[in-house]
Tab-separated table of C-alpha atoms in Angstrom:
chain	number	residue	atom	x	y	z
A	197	UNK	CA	147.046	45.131	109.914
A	198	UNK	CA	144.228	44.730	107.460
A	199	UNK	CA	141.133	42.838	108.175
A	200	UNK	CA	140.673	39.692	106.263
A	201	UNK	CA	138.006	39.657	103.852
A	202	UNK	CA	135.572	36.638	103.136
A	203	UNK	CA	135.583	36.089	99.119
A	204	UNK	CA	132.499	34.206	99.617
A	205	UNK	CA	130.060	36.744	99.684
A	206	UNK	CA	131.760	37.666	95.966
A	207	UNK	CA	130.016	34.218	94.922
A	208	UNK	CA	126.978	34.212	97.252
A	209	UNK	CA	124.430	36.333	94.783
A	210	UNK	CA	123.722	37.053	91.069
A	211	UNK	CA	124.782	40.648	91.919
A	212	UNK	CA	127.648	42.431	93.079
A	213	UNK	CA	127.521	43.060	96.955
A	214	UNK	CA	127.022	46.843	97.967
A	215	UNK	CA	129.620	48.963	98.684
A	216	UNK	CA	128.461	49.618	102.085
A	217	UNK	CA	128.748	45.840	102.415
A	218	UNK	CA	132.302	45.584	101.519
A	219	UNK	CA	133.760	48.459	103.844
A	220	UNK	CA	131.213	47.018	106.937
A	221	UNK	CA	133.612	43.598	106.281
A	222	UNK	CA	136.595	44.709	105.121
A	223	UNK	CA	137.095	48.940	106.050
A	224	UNK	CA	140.612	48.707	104.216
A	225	UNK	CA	142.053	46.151	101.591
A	226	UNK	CA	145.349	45.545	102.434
A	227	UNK	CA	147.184	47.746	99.897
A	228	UNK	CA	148.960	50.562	100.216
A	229	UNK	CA	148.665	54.109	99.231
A	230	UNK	CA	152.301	54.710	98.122
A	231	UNK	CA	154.762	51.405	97.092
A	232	UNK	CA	153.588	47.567	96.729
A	233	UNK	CA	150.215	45.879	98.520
A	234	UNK	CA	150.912	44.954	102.223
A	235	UNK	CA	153.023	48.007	103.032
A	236	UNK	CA	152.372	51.433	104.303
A	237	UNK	CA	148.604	52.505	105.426
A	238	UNK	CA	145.475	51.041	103.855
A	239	UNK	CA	144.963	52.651	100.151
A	240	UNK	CA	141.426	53.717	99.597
A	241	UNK	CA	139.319	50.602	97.752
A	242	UNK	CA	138.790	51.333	94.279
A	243	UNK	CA	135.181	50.489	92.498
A	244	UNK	CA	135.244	49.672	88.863
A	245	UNK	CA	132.397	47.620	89.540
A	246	UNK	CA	129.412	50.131	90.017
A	247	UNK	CA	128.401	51.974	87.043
A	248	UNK	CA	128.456	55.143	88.327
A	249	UNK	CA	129.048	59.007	86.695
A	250	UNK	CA	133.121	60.075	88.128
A	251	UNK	CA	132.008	63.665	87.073
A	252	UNK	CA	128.229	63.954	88.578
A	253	UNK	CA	126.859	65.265	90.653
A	254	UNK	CA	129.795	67.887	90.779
A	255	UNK	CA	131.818	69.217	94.421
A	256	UNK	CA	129.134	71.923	94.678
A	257	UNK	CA	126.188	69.884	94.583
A	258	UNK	CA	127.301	67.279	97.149
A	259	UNK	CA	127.748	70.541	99.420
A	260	UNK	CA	124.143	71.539	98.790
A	261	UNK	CA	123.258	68.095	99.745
A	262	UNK	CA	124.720	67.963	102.938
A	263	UNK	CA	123.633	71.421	103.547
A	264	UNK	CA	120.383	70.578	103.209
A	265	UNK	CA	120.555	66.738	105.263
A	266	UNK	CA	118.838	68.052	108.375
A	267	UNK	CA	116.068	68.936	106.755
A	268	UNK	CA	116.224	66.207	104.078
A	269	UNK	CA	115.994	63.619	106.475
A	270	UNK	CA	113.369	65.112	108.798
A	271	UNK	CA	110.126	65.638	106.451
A	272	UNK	CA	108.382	63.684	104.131
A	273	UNK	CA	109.034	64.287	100.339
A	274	UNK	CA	106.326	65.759	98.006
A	275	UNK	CA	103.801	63.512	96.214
A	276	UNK	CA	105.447	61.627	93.119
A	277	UNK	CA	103.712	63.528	90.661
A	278	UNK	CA	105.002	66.633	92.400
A	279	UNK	CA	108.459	65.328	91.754
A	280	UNK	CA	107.605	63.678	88.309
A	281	UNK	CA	106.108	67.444	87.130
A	282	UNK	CA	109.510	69.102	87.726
A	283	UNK	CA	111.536	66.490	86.085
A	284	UNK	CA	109.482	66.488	82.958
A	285	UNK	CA	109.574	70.194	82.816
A	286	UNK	CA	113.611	69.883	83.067
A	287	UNK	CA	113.407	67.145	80.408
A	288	UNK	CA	111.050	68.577	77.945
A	289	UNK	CA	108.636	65.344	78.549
A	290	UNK	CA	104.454	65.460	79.556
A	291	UNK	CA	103.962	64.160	82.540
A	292	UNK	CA	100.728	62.206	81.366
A	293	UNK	CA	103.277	60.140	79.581
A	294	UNK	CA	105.620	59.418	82.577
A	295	UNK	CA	105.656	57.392	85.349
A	296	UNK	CA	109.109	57.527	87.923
A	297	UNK	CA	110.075	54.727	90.231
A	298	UNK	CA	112.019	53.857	93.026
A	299	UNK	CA	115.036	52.985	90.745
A	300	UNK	CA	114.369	51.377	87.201
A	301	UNK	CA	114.020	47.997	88.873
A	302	UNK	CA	110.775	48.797	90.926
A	303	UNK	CA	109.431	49.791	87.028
A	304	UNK	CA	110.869	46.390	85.890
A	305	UNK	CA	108.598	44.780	88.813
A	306	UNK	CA	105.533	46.726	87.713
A	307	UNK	CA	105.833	46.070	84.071
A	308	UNK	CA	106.366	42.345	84.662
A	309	UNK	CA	103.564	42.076	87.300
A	310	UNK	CA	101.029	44.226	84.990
A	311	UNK	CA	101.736	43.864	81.562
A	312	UNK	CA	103.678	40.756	80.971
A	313	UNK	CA	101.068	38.072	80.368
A	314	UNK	CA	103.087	34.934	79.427
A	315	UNK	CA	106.534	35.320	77.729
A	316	UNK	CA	108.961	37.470	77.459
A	317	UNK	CA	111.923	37.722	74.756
A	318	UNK	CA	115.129	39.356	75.876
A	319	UNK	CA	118.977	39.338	74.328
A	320	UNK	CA	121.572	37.349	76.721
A	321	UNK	CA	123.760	38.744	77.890
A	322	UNK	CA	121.838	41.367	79.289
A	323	UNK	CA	120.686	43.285	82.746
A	324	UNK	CA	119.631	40.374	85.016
A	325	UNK	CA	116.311	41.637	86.280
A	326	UNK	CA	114.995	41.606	82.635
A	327	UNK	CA	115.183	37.282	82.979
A	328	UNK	CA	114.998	36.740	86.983
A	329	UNK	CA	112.147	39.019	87.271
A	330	UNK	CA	109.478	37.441	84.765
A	331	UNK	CA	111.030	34.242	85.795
A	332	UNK	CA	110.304	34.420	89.143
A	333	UNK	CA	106.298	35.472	88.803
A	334	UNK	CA	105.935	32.439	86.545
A	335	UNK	CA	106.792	33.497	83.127
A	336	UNK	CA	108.434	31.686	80.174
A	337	UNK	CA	111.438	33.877	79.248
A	338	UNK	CA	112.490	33.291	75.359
A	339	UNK	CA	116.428	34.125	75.575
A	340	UNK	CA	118.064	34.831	72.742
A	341	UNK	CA	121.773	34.214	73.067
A	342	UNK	CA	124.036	37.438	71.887
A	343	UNK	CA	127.634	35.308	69.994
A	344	UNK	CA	130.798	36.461	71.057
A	345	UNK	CA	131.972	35.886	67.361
A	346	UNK	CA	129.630	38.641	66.263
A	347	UNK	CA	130.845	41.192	69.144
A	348	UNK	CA	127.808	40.511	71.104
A	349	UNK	CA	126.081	42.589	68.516
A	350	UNK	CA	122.548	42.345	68.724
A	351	UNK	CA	121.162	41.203	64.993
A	352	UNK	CA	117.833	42.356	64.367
A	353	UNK	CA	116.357	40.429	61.715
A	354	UNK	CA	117.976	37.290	63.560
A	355	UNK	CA	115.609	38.416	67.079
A	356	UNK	CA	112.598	39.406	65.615
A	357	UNK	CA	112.885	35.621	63.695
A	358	UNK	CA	113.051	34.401	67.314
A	359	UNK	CA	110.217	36.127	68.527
A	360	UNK	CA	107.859	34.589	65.785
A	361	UNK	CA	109.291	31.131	66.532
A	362	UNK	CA	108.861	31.485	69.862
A	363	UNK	CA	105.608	33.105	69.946
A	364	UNK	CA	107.131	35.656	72.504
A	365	UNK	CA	104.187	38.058	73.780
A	366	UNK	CA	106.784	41.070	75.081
A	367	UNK	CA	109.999	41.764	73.783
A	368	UNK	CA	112.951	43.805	75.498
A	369	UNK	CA	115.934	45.336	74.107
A	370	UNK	CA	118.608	46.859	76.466
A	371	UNK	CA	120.359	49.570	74.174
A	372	UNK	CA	123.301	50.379	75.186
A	373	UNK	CA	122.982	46.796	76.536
A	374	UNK	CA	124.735	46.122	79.730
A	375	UNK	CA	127.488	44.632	80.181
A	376	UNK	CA	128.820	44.789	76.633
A	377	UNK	CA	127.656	48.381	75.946
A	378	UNK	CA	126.708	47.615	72.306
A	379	UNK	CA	124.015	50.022	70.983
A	380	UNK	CA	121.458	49.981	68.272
A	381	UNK	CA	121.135	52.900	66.294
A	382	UNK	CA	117.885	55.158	66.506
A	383	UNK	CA	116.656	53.875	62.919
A	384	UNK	CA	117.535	50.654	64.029
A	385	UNK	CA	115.225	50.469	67.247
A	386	UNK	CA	112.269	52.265	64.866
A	387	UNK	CA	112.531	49.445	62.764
A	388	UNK	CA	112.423	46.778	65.475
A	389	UNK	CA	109.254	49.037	66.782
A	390	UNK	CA	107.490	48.911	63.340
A	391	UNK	CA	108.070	44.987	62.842
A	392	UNK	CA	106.820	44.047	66.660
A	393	UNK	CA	103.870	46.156	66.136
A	394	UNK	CA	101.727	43.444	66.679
A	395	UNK	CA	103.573	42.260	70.598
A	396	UNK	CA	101.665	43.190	73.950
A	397	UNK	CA	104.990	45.043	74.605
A	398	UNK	CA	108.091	46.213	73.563
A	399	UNK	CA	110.226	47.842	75.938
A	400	UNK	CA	113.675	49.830	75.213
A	401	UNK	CA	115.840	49.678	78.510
A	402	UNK	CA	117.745	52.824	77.862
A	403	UNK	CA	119.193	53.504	81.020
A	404	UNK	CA	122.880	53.855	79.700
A	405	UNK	CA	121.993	55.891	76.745
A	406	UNK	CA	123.067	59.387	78.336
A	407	UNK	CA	126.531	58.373	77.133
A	408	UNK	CA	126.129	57.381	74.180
A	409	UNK	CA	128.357	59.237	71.481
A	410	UNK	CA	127.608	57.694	68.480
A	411	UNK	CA	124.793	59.808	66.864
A	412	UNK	CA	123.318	63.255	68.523
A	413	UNK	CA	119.770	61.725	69.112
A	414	UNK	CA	119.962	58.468	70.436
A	415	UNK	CA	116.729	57.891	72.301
A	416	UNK	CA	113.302	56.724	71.032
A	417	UNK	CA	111.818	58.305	74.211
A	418	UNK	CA	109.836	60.557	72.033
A	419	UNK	CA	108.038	57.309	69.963
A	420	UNK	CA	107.083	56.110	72.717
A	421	UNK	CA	104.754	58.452	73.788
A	422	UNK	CA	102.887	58.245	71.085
A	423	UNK	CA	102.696	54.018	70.367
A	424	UNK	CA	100.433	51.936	71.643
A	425	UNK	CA	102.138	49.032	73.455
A	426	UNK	CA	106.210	50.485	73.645
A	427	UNK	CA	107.999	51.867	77.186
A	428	UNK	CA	111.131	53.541	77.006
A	429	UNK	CA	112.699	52.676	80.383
A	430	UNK	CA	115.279	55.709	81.535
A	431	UNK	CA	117.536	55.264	84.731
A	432	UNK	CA	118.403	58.052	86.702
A	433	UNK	CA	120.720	56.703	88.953
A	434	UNK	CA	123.022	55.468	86.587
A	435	UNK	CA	123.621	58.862	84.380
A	436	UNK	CA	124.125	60.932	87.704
A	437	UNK	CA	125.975	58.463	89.241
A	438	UNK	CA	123.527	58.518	92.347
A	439	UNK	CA	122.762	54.752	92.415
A	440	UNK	CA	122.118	55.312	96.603
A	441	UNK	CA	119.128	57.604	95.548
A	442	UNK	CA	117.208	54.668	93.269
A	443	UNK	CA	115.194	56.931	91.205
A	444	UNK	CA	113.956	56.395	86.958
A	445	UNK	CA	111.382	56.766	84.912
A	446	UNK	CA	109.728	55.346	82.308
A	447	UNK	CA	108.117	57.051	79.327
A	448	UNK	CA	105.197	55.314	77.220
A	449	UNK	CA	101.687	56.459	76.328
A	450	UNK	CA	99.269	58.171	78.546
A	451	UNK	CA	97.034	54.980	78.672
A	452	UNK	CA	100.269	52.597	79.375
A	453	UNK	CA	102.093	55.169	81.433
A	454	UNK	CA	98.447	56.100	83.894
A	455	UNK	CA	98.490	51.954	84.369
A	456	UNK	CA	101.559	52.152	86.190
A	457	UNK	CA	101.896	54.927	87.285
A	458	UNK	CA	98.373	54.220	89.432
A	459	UNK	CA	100.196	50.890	90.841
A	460	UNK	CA	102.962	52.592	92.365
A	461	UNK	CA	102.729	53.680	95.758
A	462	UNK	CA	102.159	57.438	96.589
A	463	UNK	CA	104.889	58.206	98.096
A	464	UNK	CA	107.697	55.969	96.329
A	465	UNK	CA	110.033	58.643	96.044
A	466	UNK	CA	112.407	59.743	98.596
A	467	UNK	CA	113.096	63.332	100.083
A	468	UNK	CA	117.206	62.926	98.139
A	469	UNK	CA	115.273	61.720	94.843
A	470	UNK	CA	113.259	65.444	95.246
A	471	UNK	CA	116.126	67.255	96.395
A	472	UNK	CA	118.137	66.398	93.008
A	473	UNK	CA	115.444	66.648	90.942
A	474	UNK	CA	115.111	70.532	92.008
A	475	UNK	CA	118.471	70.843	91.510
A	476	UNK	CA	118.691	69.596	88.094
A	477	UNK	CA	118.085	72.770	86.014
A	478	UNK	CA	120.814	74.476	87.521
A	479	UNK	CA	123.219	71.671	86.392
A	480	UNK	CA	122.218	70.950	82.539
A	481	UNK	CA	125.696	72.109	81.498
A	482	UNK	CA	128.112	70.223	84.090
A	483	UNK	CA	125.860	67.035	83.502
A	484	UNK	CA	126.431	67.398	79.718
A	485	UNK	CA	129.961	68.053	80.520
A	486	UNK	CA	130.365	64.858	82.566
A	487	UNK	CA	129.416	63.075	79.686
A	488	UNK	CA	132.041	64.585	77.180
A	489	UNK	CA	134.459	63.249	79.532
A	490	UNK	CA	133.142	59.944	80.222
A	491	UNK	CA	133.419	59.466	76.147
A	492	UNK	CA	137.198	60.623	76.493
A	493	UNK	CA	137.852	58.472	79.805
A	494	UNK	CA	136.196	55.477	77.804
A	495	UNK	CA	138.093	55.873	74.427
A	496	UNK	CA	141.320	55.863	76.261
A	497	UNK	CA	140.863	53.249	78.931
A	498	UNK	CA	139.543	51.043	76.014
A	499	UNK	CA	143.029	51.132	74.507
A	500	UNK	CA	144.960	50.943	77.744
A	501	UNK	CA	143.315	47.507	78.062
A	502	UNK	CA	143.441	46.197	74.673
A	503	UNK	CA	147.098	47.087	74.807
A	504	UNK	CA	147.609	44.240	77.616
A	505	UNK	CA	148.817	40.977	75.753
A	506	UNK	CA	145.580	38.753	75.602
A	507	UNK	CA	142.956	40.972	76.381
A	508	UNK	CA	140.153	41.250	74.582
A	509	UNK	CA	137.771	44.927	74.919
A	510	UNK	CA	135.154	45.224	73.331
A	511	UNK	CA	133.223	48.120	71.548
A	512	UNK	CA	131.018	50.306	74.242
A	513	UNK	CA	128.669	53.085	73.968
A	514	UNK	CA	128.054	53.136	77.991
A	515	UNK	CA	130.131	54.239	80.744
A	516	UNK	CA	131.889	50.215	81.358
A	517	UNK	CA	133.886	48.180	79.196
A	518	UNK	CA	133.630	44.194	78.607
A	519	UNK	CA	136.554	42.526	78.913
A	520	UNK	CA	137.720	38.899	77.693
A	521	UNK	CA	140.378	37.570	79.862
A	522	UNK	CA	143.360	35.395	78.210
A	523	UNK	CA	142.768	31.992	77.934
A	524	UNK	CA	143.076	29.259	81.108
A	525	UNK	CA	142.739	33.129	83.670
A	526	UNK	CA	139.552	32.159	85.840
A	527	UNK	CA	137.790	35.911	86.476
A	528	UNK	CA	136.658	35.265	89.750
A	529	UNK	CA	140.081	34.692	90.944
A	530	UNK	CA	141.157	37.398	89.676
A	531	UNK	CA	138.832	39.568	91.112
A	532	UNK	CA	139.284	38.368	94.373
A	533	UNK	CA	143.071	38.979	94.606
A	534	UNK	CA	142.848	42.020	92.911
A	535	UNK	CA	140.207	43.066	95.927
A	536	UNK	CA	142.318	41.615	98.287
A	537	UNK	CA	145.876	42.314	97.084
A	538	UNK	CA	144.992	45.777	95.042
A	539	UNK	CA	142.115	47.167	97.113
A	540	UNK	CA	140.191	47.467	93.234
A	541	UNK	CA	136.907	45.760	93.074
A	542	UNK	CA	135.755	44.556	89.350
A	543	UNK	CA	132.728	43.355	88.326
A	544	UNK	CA	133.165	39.258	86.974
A	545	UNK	CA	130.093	38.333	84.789
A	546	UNK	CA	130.549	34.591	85.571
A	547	UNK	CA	126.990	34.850	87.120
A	548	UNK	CA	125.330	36.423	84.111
A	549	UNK	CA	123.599	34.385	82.018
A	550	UNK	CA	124.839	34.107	78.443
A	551	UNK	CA	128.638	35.190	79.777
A	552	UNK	CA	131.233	33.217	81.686
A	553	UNK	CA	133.795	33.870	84.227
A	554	UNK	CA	136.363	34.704	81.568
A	555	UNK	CA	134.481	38.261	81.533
A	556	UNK	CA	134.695	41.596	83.515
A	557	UNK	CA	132.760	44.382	82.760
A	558	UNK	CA	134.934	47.449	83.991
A	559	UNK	CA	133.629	51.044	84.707
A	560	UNK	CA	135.104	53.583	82.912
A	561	UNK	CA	136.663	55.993	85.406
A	562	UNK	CA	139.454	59.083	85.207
A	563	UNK	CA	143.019	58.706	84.328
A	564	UNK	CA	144.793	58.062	87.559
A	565	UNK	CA	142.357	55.439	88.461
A	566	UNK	CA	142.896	53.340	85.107
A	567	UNK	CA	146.408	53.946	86.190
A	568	UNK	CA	146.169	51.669	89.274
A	569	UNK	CA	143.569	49.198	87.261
A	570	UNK	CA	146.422	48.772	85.027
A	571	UNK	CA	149.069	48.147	87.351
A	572	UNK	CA	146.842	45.601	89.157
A	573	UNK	CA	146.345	43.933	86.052
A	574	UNK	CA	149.743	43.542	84.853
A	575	UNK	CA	150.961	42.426	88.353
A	576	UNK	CA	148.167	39.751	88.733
A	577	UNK	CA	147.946	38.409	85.160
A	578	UNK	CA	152.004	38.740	83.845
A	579	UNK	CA	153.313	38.613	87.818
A	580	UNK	CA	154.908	41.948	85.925
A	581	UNK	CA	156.625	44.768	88.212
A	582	UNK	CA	153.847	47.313	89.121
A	583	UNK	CA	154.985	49.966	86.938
A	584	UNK	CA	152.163	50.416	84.213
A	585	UNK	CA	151.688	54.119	83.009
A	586	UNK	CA	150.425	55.928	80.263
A	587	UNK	CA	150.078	59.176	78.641
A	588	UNK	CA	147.605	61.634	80.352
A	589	UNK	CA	144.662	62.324	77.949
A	590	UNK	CA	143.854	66.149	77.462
A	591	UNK	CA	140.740	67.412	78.380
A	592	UNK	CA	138.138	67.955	75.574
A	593	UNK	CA	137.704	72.058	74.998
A	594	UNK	CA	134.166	71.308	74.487
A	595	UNK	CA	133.865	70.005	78.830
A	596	UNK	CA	136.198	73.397	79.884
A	597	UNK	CA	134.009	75.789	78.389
A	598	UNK	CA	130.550	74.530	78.578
């Protein structure tokens, strides 16, 4: 028999709880792994909640991992700019111009305590650490709401019109912004660069951009090192689908990057950060890989959902989806029965500011998964037989050969 689960710690934080939290309360869902929820032995909970990478890190680097736990867990990790040296030298990047964190949020923290005077601007919806953090060290946040008429699409000319009005001192841009996944293109985010010229700060959250597939050279990484007041904020986690490891980086001048890069504690790294790190340059073309089929996986679960009657997807250049529900469907309900009745976990933006409960921002994940997302959906929202299926994609050449 399945252990009950409590739905209220779905509603007791901004954030999603952790996935270690939801198997310590509830170790099986309820559903089933062959015929309808409630019968048979527990089915394996599904996450299309965490943004993670299905295709990295591969089989054989998970069994170099736990080869190498012993001694992983035993001895301290190198210095960060050991670390930081061998990930630039993967990534092409100087390492006078980098500084890595404990996860892109502990850089978030820095930036806000160090170089975030007064205000900040930032595009809602957006990552929630871009508003709570400046909010809670006293800052005014200037938020500039993203319409749902326009496709969330961030207009340009529109913010920087904001900013002036406002007098905002720092200005963010998440690109692809999270959790619609609408991107600016690279001339695009120049331009905002070259007209905010004048800010204390501009900083480009790109920790999505990995899958973008829109142009070949998305990032502005490379501008960054060389203006005087922009960061270019990268997270690691979230392209190798390691979020356990909380490692990024940011990129920005020598000057900016030596300020926080001097802030952070020595050793603010962890022994699995290093570990994968080493391991990267053996893995270029299976990462790259993962990516081609995250695009395909995305493409096609996009039109599985917009194919269910009421359902609104829209546009993404990351690795999730945003979702309008029908009208008069409440998300949070739904999420919790399809937890508790489905064993799949969504994520409901209800708690985002700038996005309401009629939202779900979905992970993109393989084809057997969206399967079971699908017949969740149609059983919860239609009370439709659980018999959902659709046409296997083909694998891209292009991810077979490398």
């Amino acid at each position: 028999m399945s252990q009950p689960f409590d739905m209220g710690l779905l509603r007791s934080t901004a954030h999603s709880p952790s996935w270690a939290m939801l198997n310590r309360l509830a170790p099986d869902s309820g559903a089933s792994r062959s015929g309808p929820p409630g019968r048979g032995e527990p089915q394996e909970r599904l996450d299309f909640c965490i943004p993670c990478n299905p295709y990295f890190p591969t089989p054989e680097m998970f069994a170099r991992l736990r080869e190498s736990l012993e001694s992983t867990l035993t001895y301290y990790p190198s210095d960060t700019d050991t670390i930081t040296a061998e990930l630039c030298g993967v990534l092409g990047l100087n390492p006078q111009t980098v500084a890595m964190g404990n996860g892109s949020t502990e850089l978030i923290t820095w930036i806000d305590h160090l170089l975030v005077k007064e205000s900040l601007a930032v595009p809602i919806p957006t990552f929630g650490r871009w508003t709570d953090q400046p909010m809670e060290t006293g800052k005014r946040v200037d938020m500039f709401p993203l319409r749902e008429d326009q496709d969330f699409a961030l207009d340009l000319q529109e913010y920087v019109k904001f900013i002036r009005r406002r007098g905002s001192r720092v200005a963010v841009v998440c690109n692809p912004n999270n959790p619609d996944g609408g991107y600016l293109r690279r001339q695009q985010i120049l331009w905002l660069l070259d007209e905010l010229v004048d800010l204390d700060l501009v900083v480009i959250d790109e920790s999505f951009i990995d899958f973008v597939d829109a142009e070949r050279s998305a990032s502005v990484a490379s501008e960054a090192a060389i203006r005087p007041d922009v960061i270019v904020l990268k997270s690691l986690g979230k392209n190798f689908g390691l979020h356990g490891i909380r490692f990024g980086y940011m990129v920005a001048n020598p000057a900016l990057a030596g300020t926080v890069r001097k802030a952070l504690p020595k050793w603010n790294l962890n022994s699995f950060a290093e570990t994968v790190v080493f391991m990267l340059r053996d893995y270029a073309v299976p990462y790259r890989n993962s990516l081609t089929l995250v695009s395909r996986d995305r493409a096609n679960m996009s039109l599985a959902l917009a194919g269910l009657p009421g359902v609104v997807v829209f546009l993404s250049q990351g690795n999730f989806l945003l979702v309008k529900l029908p009208d008069g469907v409440d998300g949070a309900m739904l999420r919790d029965r399809l937890l508790a009745e489905h064993g799949v976990f969504i994520r409901e933006c209800g708690n985002k500011l700038g996005s309401s409960s009629q939202f779900l921002r979905l992970v993109v994940r393989p084809y057997e998964d969206v399967q079971r997302l699908m017949t969740a959906l149609q059983a919860t929202l239609y009370q439709a037989p659980p018999v959902y299926d659709y046409e296997e994609p083909q694998r891209p050449v292009r991810a077979l050969t490398g």
